[in-house]
XYZ file of C-alpha atoms in Angstrom:
296
model
C -0.019 0.006 0.034
C 1.285 3.462 -0.820
C 2.328 6.038 1.726
C -0.728 8.051 0.912
C -2.891 5.056 1.924
C -1.018 4.649 5.146
C -2.063 8.131 6.155
C -5.402 6.497 6.770
C -7.021 8.649 4.130
C -8.157 11.015 6.878
C -10.981 12.568 4.971
C -12.321 14.198 8.124
C -9.427 16.610 8.004
C -10.004 17.245 4.367
C -13.624 18.040 5.110
C -12.530 20.925 7.322
C -13.306 19.065 10.561
C -9.720 18.677 11.616
C -8.382 15.883 13.720
C -10.739 16.807 16.498
C -13.681 15.526 14.441
C -12.591 11.990 15.092
C -12.196 12.581 18.763
C -15.748 13.646 19.418
C -18.273 16.420 18.883
C -17.857 20.163 19.369
C -20.474 21.983 21.416
C -23.579 22.960 19.520
C -27.262 23.551 19.912
C -29.243 20.757 21.465
C -32.831 21.765 22.107
C -34.295 23.698 19.205
C -31.319 22.755 17.015
C -32.261 24.333 13.653
C -31.255 21.315 11.660
C -33.724 19.189 13.584
C -36.623 21.615 13.368
C -39.514 20.102 11.383
C -39.909 23.216 9.257
C -36.464 22.880 7.750
C -36.697 21.508 4.153
C -35.232 18.148 3.337
C -32.484 19.649 1.233
C -30.741 22.995 1.144
C -30.278 24.602 -2.260
C -26.965 23.883 -3.907
C -24.522 26.859 -4.204
C -22.109 25.111 -6.544
C -22.574 22.385 -9.234
C -23.301 18.914 -7.934
C -20.133 16.993 -8.834
C -17.656 19.593 -7.534
C -19.353 20.150 -4.189
C -19.709 16.397 -3.524
C -16.164 15.666 -4.711
C -14.943 18.348 -2.325
C -16.872 16.759 0.522
C -15.439 13.252 -0.028
C -11.943 14.612 -0.540
C -9.209 13.742 -3.174
C -8.659 10.159 -2.085
C -12.148 9.048 -3.144
C -13.020 9.864 -6.705
C -16.647 9.875 -7.936
C -16.973 7.532 -10.877
C -18.513 9.051 -13.969
C -21.268 6.454 -14.375
C -23.674 4.624 -12.041
C -24.791 7.653 -10.036
C -28.308 8.990 -9.458
C -30.032 11.431 -7.100
C -26.936 13.495 -6.461
C -28.910 16.696 -7.102
C -30.903 15.884 -3.983
C -27.753 15.665 -1.762
C -27.168 18.796 0.329
C -23.656 19.553 1.738
C -24.082 21.052 5.178
C -21.418 23.168 6.966
C -19.612 22.170 10.143
C -21.459 24.848 12.041
C -24.826 23.036 11.580
C -24.510 21.516 15.127
C -21.390 19.388 15.020
C -17.648 19.777 14.357
C -17.752 18.300 10.853
C -19.361 18.892 7.510
C -22.108 16.470 6.568
C -24.359 15.597 3.664
C -28.074 15.215 3.942
C -29.947 12.734 1.727
C -33.736 12.967 1.326
C -36.242 10.093 1.028
C -39.504 11.503 -0.263
C -42.775 9.889 0.810
C -43.515 6.926 -1.437
C -39.962 6.546 -2.699
C -38.253 3.216 -2.780
C -35.643 1.621 -5.170
C -34.877 2.761 -8.721
C -36.647 -0.365 -9.863
C -39.801 0.972 -8.238
C -39.310 4.243 -10.022
C -39.081 2.468 -13.377
C -41.724 -0.202 -12.807
C -44.247 1.497 -10.514
C -43.821 5.159 -11.214
C -42.632 5.798 -7.609
C -40.909 9.065 -6.831
C -37.100 8.841 -6.853
C -35.472 9.008 -3.403
C -32.080 8.575 -1.889
C -28.860 8.744 -3.877
C -26.057 6.620 -5.300
C -22.449 7.090 -6.385
C -19.417 4.848 -6.737
C -16.323 6.346 -5.064
C -13.160 4.862 -6.381
C -9.883 4.690 -4.353
C -7.463 7.053 -6.080
C -4.553 4.794 -5.087
C -6.150 1.758 -6.770
C -7.854 -1.432 -5.596
C -7.018 -3.209 -2.316
C -7.617 -6.596 -0.633
C -8.139 -5.496 2.977
C -9.917 -2.175 3.876
C -11.598 -0.389 6.802
C -14.405 2.064 5.988
C -15.757 4.371 8.689
C -18.377 7.018 8.566
C -20.978 8.725 10.694
C -24.728 8.481 10.137
C -27.724 10.091 11.800
C -31.343 9.446 10.962
C -33.565 12.414 11.701
C -35.614 12.523 14.928
C -38.726 10.434 14.492
C -37.379 8.564 11.470
C -39.793 5.889 10.322
C -37.670 2.884 9.200
C -40.552 0.981 7.611
C -39.306 -2.342 6.194
C -35.728 -1.128 5.569
C -33.290 0.492 3.262
C -29.691 0.597 2.053
C -26.556 2.331 3.421
C -23.034 2.745 2.016
C -20.444 -0.019 2.090
C -17.511 -1.302 0.010
C -17.577 -2.817 -3.435
C -15.580 -4.367 -6.241
C -16.510 -5.200 -9.842
C -19.901 -4.465 -11.470
C -22.214 -7.204 -10.124
C -22.923 -5.469 -6.833
C -26.691 -4.781 -6.569
C -30.059 -4.944 -8.331
C -30.258 -8.722 -8.355
C -27.092 -9.189 -10.348
C -25.629 -12.074 -8.404
C -21.853 -12.178 -8.787
C -19.996 -15.377 -9.813
C -16.751 -14.843 -8.023
C -15.064 -12.993 -10.888
C -17.302 -10.010 -11.588
C -18.217 -8.277 -8.301
C -19.314 -8.113 -4.647
C -20.509 -5.466 -2.212
C -20.956 -5.050 1.482
C -23.539 -2.301 1.997
C -25.395 -1.978 5.257
C -29.108 -2.010 5.688
C -31.416 -0.527 8.255
C -34.435 -2.764 8.903
C -37.770 -2.377 10.794
C -37.262 -0.740 14.144
C -33.766 0.499 13.246
C -32.127 -2.954 13.304
C -28.809 -3.045 11.429
C -27.257 -5.656 9.200
C -24.700 -6.116 6.428
C -26.344 -6.772 3.028
C -23.673 -8.510 1.003
C -23.663 -9.451 -2.688
C -21.525 -12.615 -2.825
C -21.077 -15.600 -5.122
C -23.093 -17.595 -2.612
C -26.067 -15.133 -2.726
C -29.256 -16.215 -4.427
C -31.621 -13.803 -6.263
C -30.534 -10.763 -4.188
C -28.061 -9.980 -1.443
C -27.165 -12.064 1.609
C -28.275 -10.910 5.104
C -25.445 -10.950 7.641
C -25.777 -10.088 11.320
C -29.339 -8.842 11.345
C -30.170 -7.113 14.597
C -26.657 -7.303 16.062
C -26.943 -3.478 16.461
C -29.637 -0.806 16.180
C -29.764 2.727 14.816
C -31.347 5.305 17.058
C -33.110 8.242 15.370
C -31.650 11.633 16.274
C -28.282 10.182 17.358
C -25.042 10.121 15.370
C -23.489 6.668 15.110
C -19.981 5.807 13.880
C -20.146 2.618 11.748
C -16.999 0.863 10.642
C -16.610 -2.216 8.500
C -13.450 -4.163 7.633
C -13.559 -6.321 4.528
C -10.742 -8.759 4.059
C -11.027 -10.588 0.723
C -10.479 -14.343 0.598
C -7.530 -16.043 -0.973
C -8.800 -17.451 -4.327
C -9.524 -21.092 -3.904
C -10.201 -20.681 -0.098
C -13.173 -19.346 1.791
C -11.070 -17.336 4.220
C -12.455 -13.820 3.787
C -14.177 -11.824 6.572
C -16.473 -8.965 7.310
C -16.272 -7.231 10.710
C -18.506 -4.377 11.928
C -17.938 -1.885 14.786
C -20.480 0.643 16.028
C -19.202 3.518 18.097
C -15.867 1.639 18.456
C -17.348 -1.651 19.726
C -17.301 -4.747 17.658
C -20.884 -5.890 17.084
C -20.593 -8.427 14.297
C -17.964 -10.743 12.696
C -18.393 -13.173 9.840
C -15.393 -15.373 8.959
C -15.181 -17.961 6.161
C -16.634 -15.609 3.518
C -16.072 -16.257 -0.198
C -15.899 -13.031 -2.160
C -13.905 -14.084 -5.242
C -12.346 -16.899 -7.254
C -9.740 -14.752 -8.977
C -7.092 -12.304 -7.527
C -8.101 -9.862 -10.275
C -11.265 -9.023 -8.306
C -10.404 -6.516 -5.596
C -12.007 -3.809 -3.379
C -12.327 -0.811 -5.684
C -13.943 1.770 -3.460
C -17.013 2.936 -1.479
C -20.479 2.118 -2.774
C -22.405 5.227 -1.646
C -25.917 3.830 -1.938
C -28.865 4.805 0.191
C -32.617 4.465 -0.415
C -35.658 2.710 0.923
C -36.012 -0.842 -0.450
C -36.473 -3.509 -1.410
C -37.690 -4.014 -4.923
C -41.329 -3.026 -4.594
C -43.518 -0.293 -3.021
C -44.016 -2.315 0.210
C -40.583 -0.959 1.146
C -41.361 2.673 0.359
C -40.693 5.583 2.776
C -44.013 6.425 4.506
C -43.225 10.112 4.861
C -40.738 12.785 3.694
C -37.581 12.213 5.789
C -33.760 12.308 5.611
C -30.497 10.925 6.981
C -27.162 12.706 7.459
C -23.687 11.315 6.722
C -20.298 12.617 7.713
C -16.534 11.904 8.056
C -15.920 9.189 5.525
C -12.544 7.610 6.200
C -10.837 4.602 4.588
C -7.701 2.949 5.981
C -5.632 -0.241 6.032
C -6.097 -0.380 9.835
C -8.685 0.205 12.536
C -9.979 3.771 12.583
C -10.317 5.411 15.909
C -13.441 7.610 16.130
C -15.204 8.548 19.346
C -19.026 8.219 19.364
C -20.825 11.515 18.907
C -24.290 10.680 20.313
C -26.762 13.553 20.147
C -23.907 15.979 19.295
């Protein structure tokens, strides 16, 4: 791994949060916090074009791929002064929105957003990804939805089951009641992704959580890969013996920024207009220290 990678790709600093962003939260408004007030719109108007402002948010070590994105015009970049010591992005889920399949097949409104963020230094075999997430106060989880994870190849979602040579992904999902899980596309998956660790942690609306996953790819010919999840610095889930690939050419290419309600039909749709906030994306070849932020 290059020297740049060993700097832990500390995107929090690049986001203007400084090293203190990973140590905790700066003081900010609690009661009556304007970013929690119900009259605040889902998204703030963009002041710069979509691609440059989001690329600036993610920093130079994660490069937004030119194809495969949607909904980025609905993503609002929020300043560090909006209640915490870091910049964040807010993604809206309009009432009735679900997956893009539901948009195409059922005429549902489009919600959430997606982008493939490639490692500037190239693919890897063992990566930690950490970021902060907060669901708005009163968030209605319904049946569930997707959250960012790692990926490689192009068979990573949408029912495109990989064969060991052409892709994998390790997105998270939230499920009913805020239960968390890893939703992995693997060669062993059938029809759609594989559920791993359902209910081993929970998301609490209104509270920031630091989620971190480590993906270690298997040696081709052996099922010795692994997925580990930490929430607020505590290990909550580990799955060993995972088969991701059958060829060394398939590697971890970057972060699959993917978030929406669903599910492949309208039974998964968001019941109301609501949003989630994301912050401090960091990738590294080692465990990433990040103190929990709580209510901030």
